[in-house]
PDB file of N, CA and C in Angstrom:
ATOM      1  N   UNK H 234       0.815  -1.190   0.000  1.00  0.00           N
ATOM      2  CA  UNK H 234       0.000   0.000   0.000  1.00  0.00           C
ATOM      3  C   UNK H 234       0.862   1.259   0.000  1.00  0.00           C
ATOM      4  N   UNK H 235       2.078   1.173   0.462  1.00  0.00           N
ATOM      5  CA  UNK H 235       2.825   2.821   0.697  1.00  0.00           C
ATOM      6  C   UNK H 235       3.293   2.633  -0.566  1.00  0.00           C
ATOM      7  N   UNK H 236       3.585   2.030  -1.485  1.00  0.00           N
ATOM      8  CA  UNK H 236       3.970   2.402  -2.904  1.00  0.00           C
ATOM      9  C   UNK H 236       2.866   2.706  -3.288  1.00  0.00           C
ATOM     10  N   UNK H 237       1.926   2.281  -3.676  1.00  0.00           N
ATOM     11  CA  UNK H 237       0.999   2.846  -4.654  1.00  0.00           C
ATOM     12  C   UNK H 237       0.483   4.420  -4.147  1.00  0.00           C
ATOM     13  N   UNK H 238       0.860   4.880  -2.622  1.00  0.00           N
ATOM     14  CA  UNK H 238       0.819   5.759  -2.273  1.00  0.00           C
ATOM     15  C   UNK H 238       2.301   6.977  -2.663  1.00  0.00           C
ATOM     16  N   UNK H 239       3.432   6.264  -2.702  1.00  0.00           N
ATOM     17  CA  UNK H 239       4.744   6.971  -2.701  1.00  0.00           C
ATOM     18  C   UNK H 239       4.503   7.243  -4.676  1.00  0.00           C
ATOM     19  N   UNK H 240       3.975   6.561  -5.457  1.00  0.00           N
ATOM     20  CA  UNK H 240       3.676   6.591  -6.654  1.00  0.00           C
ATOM     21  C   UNK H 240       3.068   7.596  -7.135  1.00  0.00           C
ATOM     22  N   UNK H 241       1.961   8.118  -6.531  1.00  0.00           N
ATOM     23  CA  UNK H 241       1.139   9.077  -6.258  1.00  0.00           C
ATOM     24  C   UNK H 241       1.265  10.371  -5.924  1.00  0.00           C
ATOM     25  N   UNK H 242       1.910  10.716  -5.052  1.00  0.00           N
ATOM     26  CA  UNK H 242       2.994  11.352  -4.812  1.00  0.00           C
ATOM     27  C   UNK H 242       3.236  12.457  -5.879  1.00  0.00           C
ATOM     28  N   UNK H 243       4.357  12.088  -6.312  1.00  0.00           N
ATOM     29  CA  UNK H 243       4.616  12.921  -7.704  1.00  0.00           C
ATOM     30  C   UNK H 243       3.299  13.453  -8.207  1.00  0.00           C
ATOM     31  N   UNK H 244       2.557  12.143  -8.809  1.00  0.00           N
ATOM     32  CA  UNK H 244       1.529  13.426  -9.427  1.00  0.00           C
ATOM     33  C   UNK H 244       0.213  14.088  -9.217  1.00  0.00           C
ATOM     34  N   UNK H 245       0.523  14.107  -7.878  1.00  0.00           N
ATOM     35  CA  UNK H 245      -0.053  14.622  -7.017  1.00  0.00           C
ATOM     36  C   UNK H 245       0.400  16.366  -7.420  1.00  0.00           C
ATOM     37  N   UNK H 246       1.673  16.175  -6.449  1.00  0.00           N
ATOM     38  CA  UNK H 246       2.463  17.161  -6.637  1.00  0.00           C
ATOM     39  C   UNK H 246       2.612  17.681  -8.371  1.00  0.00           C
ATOM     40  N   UNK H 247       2.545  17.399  -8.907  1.00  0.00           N
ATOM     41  CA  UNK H 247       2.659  18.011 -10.633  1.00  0.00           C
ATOM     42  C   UNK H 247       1.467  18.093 -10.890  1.00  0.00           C
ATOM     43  N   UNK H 248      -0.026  17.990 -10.110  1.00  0.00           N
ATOM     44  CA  UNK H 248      -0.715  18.343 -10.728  1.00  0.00           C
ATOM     45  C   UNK H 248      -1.001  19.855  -9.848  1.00  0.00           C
ATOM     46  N   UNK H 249      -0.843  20.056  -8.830  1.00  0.00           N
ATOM     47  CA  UNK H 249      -0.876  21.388  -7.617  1.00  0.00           C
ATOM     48  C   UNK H 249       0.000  22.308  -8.369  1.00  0.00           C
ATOM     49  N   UNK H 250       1.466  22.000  -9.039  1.00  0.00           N
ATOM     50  CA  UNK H 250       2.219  22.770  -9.865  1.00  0.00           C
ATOM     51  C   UNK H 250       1.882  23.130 -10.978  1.00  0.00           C
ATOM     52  N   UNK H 251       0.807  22.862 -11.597  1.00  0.00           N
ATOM     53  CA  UNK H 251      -0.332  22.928 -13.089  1.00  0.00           C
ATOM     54  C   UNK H 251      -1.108  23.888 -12.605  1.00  0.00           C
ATOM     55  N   UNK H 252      -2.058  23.648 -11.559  1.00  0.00           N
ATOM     56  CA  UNK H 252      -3.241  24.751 -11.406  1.00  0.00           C
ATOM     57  C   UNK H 252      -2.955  25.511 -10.720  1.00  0.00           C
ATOM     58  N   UNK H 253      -1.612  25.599  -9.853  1.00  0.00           N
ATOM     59  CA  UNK H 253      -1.578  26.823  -8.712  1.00  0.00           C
ATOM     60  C   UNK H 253      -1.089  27.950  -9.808  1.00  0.00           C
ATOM     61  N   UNK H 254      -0.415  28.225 -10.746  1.00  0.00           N
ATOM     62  CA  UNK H 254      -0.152  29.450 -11.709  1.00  0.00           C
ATOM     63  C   UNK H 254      -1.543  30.212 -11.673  1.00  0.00           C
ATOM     64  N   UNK H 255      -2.372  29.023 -12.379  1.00  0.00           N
ATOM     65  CA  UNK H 255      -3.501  29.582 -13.153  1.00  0.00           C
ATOM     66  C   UNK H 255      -4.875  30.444 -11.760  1.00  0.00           C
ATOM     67  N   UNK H 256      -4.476  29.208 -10.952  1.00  0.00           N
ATOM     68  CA  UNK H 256      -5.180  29.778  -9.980  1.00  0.00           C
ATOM     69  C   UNK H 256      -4.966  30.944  -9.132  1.00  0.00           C
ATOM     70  N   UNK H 257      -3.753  31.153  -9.245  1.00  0.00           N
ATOM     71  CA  UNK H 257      -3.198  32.680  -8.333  1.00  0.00           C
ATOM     72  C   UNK H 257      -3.496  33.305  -9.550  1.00  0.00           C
ATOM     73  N   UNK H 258      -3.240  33.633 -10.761  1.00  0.00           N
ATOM     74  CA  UNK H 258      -3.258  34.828 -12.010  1.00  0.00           C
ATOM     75  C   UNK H 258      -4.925  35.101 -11.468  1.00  0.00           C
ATOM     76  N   UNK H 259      -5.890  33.689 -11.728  1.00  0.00           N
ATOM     77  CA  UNK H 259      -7.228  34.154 -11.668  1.00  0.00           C
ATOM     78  C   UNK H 259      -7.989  35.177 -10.345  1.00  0.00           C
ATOM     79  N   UNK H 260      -7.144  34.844  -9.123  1.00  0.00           N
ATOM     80  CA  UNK H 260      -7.156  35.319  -7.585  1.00  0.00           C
ATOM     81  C   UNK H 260      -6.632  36.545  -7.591  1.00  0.00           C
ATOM     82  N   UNK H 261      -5.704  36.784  -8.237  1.00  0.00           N
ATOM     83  CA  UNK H 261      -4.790  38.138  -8.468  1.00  0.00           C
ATOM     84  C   UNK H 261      -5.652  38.714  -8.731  1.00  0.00           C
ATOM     85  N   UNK H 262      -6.154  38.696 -10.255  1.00  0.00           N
ATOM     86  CA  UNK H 262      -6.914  39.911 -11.109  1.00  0.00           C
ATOM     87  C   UNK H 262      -8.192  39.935 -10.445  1.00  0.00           C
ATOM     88  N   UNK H 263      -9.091  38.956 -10.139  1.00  0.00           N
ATOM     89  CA  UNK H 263      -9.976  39.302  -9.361  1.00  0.00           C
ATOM     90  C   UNK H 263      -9.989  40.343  -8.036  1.00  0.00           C
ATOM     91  N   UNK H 264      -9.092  40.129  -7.938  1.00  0.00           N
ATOM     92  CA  UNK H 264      -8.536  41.084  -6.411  1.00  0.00           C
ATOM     93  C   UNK H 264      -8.513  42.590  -6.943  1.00  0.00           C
ATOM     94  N   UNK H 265      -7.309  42.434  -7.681  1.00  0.00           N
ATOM     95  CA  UNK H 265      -7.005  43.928  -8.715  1.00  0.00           C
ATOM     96  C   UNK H 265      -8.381  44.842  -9.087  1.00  0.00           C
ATOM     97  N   UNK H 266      -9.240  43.836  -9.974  1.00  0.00           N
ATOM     98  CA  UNK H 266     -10.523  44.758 -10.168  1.00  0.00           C
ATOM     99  C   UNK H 266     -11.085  44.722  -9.000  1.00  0.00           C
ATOM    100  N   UNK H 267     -11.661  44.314  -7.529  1.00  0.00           N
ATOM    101  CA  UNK H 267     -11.971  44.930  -6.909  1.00  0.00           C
ATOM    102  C   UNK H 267     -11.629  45.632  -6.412  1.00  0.00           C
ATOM    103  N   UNK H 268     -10.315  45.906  -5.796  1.00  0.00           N
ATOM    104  CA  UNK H 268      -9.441  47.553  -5.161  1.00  0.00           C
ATOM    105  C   UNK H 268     -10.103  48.287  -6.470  1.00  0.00           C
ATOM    106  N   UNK H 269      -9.750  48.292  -7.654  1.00  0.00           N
ATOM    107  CA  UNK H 269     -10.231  49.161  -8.354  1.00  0.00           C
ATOM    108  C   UNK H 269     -11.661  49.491  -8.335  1.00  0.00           C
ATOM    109  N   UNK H 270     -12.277  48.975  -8.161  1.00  0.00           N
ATOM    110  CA  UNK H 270     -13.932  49.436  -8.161  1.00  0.00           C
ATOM    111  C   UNK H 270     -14.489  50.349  -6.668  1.00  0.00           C
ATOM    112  N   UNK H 271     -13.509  49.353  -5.882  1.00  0.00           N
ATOM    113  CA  UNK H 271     -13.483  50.405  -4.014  1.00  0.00           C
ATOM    114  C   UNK H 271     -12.401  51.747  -4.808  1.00  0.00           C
ATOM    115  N   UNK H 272     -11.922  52.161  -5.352  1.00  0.00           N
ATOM    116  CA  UNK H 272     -10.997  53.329  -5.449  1.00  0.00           C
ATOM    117  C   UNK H 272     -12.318  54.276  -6.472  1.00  0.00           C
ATOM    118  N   UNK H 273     -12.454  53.443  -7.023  1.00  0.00           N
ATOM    119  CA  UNK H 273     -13.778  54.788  -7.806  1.00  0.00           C
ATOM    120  C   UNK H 273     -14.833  54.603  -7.129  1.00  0.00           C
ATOM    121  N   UNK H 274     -15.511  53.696  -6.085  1.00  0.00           N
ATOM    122  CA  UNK H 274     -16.699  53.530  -5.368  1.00  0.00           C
ATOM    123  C   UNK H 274     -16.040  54.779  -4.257  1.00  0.00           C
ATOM    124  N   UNK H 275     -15.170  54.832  -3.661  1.00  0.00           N
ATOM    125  CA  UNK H 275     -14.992  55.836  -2.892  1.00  0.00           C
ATOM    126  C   UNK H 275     -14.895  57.480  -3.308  1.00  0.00           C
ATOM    127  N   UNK H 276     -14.482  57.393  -4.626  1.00  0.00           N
ATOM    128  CA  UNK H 276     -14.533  58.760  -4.888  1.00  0.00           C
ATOM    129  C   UNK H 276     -16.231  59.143  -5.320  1.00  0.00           C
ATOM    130  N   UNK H 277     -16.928  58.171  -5.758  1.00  0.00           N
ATOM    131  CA  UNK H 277     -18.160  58.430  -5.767  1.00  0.00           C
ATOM    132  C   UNK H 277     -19.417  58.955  -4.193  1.00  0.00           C
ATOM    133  N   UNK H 278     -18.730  58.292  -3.453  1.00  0.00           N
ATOM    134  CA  UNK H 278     -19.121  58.246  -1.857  1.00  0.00           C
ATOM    135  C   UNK H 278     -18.621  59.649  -1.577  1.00  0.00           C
ATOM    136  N   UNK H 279     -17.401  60.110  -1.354  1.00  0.00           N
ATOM    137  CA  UNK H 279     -17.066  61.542  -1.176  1.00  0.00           C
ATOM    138  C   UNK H 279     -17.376  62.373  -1.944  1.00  0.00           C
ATOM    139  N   UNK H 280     -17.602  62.286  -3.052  1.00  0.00           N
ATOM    140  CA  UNK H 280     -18.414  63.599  -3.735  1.00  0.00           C
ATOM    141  C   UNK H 280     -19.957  63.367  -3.295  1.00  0.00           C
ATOM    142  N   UNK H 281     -20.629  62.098  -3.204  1.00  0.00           N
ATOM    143  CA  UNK H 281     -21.999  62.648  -2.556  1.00  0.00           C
ATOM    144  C   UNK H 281     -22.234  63.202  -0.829  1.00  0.00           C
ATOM    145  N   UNK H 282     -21.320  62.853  -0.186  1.00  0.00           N
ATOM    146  CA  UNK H 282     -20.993  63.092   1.080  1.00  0.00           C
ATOM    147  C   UNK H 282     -21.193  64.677   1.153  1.00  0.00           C
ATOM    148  N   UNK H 283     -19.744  65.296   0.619  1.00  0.00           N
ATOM    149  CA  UNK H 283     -19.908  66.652   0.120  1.00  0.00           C
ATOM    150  C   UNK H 283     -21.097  66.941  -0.247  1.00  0.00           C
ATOM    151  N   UNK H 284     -21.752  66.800  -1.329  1.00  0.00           N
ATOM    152  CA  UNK H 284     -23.175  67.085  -1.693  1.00  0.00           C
ATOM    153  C   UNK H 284     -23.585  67.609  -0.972  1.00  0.00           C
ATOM    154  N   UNK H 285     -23.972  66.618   0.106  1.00  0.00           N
ATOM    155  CA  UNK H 285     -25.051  66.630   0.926  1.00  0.00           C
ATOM    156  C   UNK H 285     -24.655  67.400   2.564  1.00  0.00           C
ATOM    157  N   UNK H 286     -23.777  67.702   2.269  1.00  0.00           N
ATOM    158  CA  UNK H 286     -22.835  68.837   3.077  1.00  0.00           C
ATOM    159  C   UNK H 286     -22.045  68.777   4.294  1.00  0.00           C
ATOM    160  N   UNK H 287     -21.358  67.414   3.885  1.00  0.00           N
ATOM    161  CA  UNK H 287     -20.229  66.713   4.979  1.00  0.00           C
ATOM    162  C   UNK H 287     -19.313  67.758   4.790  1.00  0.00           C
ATOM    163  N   UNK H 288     -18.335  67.876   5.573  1.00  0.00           N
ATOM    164  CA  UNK H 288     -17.114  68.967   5.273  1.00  0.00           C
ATOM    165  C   UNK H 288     -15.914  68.104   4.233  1.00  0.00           C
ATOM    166  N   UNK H 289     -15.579  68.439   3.309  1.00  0.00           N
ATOM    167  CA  UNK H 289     -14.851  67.465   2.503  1.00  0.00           C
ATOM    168  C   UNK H 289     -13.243  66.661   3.445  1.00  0.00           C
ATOM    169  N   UNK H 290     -12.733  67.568   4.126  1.00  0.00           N
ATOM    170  CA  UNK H 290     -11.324  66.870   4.881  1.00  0.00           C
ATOM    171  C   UNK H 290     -12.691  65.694   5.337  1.00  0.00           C
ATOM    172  N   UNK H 291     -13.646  65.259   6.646  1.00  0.00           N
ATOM    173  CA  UNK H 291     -14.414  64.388   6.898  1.00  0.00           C
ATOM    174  C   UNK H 291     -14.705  63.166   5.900  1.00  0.00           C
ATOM    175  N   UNK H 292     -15.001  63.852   4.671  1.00  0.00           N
ATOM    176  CA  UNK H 292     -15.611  63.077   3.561  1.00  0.00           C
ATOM    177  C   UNK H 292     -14.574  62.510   3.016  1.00  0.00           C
ATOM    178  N   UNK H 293     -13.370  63.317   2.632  1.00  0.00           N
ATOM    179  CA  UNK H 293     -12.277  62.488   2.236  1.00  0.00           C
ATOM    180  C   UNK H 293     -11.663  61.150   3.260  1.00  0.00           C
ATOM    181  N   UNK H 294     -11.572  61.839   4.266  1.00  0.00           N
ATOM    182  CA  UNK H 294     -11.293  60.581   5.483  1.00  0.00           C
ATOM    183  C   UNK H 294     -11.916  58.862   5.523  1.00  0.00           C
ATOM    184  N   UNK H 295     -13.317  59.428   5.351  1.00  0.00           N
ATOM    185  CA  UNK H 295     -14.177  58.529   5.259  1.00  0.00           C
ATOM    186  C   UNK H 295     -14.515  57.453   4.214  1.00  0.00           C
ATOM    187  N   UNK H 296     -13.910  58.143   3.011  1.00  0.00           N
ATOM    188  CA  UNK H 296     -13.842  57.585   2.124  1.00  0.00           C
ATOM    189  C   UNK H 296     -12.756  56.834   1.432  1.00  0.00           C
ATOM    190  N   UNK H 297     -11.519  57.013   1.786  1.00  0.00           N
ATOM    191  CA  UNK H 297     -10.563  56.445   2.034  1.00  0.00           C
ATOM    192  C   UNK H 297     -10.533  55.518   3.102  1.00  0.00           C
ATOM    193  N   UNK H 298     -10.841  55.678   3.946  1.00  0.00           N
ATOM    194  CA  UNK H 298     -11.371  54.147   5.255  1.00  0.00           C
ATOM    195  C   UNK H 298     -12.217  53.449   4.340  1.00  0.00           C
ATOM    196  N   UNK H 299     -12.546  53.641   3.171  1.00  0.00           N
ATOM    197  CA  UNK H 299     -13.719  52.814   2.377  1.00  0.00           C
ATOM    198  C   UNK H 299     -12.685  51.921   1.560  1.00  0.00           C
ATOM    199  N   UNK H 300     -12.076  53.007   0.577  1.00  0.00           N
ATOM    200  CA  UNK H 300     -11.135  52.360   0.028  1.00  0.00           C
ATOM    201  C   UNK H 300     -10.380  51.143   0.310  1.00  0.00           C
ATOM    202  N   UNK H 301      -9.758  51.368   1.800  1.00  0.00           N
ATOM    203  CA  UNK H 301      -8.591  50.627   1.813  1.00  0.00           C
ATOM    204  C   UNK H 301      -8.862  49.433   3.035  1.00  0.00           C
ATOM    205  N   UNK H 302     -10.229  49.303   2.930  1.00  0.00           N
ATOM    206  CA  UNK H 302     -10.603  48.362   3.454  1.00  0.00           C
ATOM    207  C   UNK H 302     -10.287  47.288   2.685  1.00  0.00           C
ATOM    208  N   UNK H 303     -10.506  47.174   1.145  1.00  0.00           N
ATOM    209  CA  UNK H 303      -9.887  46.252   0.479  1.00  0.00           C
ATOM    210  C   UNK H 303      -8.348  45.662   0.563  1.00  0.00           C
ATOM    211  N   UNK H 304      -8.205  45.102   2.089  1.00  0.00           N
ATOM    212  CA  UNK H 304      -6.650  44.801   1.657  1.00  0.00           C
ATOM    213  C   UNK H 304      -6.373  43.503   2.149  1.00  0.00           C
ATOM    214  N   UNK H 305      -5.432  42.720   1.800  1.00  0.00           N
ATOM    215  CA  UNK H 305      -4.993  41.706   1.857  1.00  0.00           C
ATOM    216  C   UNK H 305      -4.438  41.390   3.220  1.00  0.00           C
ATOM    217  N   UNK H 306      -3.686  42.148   3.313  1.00  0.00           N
ATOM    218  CA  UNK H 306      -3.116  42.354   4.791  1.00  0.00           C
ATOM    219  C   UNK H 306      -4.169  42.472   5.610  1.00  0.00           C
ATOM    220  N   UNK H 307      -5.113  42.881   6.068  1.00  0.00           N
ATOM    221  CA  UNK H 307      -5.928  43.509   6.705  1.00  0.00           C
ATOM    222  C   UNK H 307      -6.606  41.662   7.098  1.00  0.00           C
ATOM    223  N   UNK H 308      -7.217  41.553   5.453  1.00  0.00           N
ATOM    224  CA  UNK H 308      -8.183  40.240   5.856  1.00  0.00           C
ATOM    225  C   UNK H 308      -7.198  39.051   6.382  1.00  0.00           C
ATOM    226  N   UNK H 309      -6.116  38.966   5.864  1.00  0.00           N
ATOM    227  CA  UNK H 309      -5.015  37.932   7.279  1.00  0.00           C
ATOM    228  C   UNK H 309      -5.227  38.611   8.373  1.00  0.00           C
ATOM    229  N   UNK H 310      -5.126  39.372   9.035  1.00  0.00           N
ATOM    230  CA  UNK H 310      -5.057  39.953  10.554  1.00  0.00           C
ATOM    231  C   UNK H 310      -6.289  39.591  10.846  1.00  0.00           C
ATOM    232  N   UNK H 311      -7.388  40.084  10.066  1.00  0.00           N
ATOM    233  CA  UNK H 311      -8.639  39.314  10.580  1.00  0.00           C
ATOM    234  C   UNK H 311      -9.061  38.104  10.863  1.00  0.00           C
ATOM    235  N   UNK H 312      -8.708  37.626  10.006  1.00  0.00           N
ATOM    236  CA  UNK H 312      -8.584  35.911   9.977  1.00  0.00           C
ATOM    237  C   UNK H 312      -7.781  35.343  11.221  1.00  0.00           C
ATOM    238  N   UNK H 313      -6.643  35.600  11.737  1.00  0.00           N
ATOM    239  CA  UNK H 313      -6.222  35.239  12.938  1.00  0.00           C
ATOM    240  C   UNK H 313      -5.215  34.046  12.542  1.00  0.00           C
ATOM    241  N   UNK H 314      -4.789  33.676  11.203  1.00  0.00           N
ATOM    242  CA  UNK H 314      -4.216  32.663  10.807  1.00  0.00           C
ATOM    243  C   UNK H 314      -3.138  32.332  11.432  1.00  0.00           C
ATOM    244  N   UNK H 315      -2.933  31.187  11.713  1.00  0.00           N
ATOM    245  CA  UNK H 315      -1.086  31.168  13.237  1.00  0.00           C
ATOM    246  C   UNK H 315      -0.317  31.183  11.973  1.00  0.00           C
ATOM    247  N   UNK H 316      -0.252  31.257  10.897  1.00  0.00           N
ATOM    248  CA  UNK H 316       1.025  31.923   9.984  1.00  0.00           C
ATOM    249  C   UNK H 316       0.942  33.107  10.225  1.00  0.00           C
ATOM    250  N   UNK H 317      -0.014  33.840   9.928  1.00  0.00           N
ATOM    251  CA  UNK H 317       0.010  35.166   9.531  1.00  0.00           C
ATOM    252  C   UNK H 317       0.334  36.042  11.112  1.00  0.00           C
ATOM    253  N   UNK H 318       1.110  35.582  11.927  1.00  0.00           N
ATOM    254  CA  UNK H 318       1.812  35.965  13.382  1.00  0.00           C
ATOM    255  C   UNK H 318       2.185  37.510  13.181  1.00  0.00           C
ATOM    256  N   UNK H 319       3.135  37.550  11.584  1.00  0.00           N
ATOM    257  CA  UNK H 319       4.063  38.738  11.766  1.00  0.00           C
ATOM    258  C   UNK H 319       3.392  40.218  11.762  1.00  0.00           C
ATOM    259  N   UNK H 320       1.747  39.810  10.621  1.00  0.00           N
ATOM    260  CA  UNK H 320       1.117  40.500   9.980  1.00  0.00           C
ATOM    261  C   UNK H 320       0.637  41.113  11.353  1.00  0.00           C
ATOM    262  N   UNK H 321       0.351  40.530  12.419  1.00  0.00           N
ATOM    263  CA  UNK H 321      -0.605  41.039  13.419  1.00  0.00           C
ATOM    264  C   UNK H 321       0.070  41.935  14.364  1.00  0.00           C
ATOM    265  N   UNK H 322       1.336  42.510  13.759  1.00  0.00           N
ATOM    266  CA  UNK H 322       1.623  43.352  14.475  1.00  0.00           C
ATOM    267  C   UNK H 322       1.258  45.323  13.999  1.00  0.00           C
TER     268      UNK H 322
END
């Protein structure tokens, strides 16, 4: 039984080395266009803020806490992951 397991093995491993490229490119850009959609969703939020007669330094503040909620870093710290130790400082 541990050979047909030690056999396995390998392409196991060569098949994780096949889809992990494709799967980080697809994780990446998905990521990418959302920061991008929070970076113009926020400038949309601070100009109606203003509008409606927030003081703009406030509105800008606020809207940038919108922004950069999208972050990578952020959702490890949240997550609490025992890798992600260093992040939680």
């Amino acid at each position: 039984m541990t050979n047909d397991t030690e056999q396995d093995l390998p392409k196991a491993i060569a098949g994780i080395m096949v889809t992990l490229p494709s799967l980080t490119l697809r994780t990446g850009w998905a990521y990418l266009k959302m920061k991008k959609r929070a970076q113009k969703m926020s400038k949309v939020i601070e100009r109606k803020m203003v509008s409606e007669g927030m003081p703009e330094e406030m509105a800008g503040r606020l809207a940038d806490e919108f922004a950069s909620g999208i972050s990578v870093h952020r959702w490890m710290r949240e997550m609490n992951l025992p890798f992600g130790g260093g992040w939680n400082k």
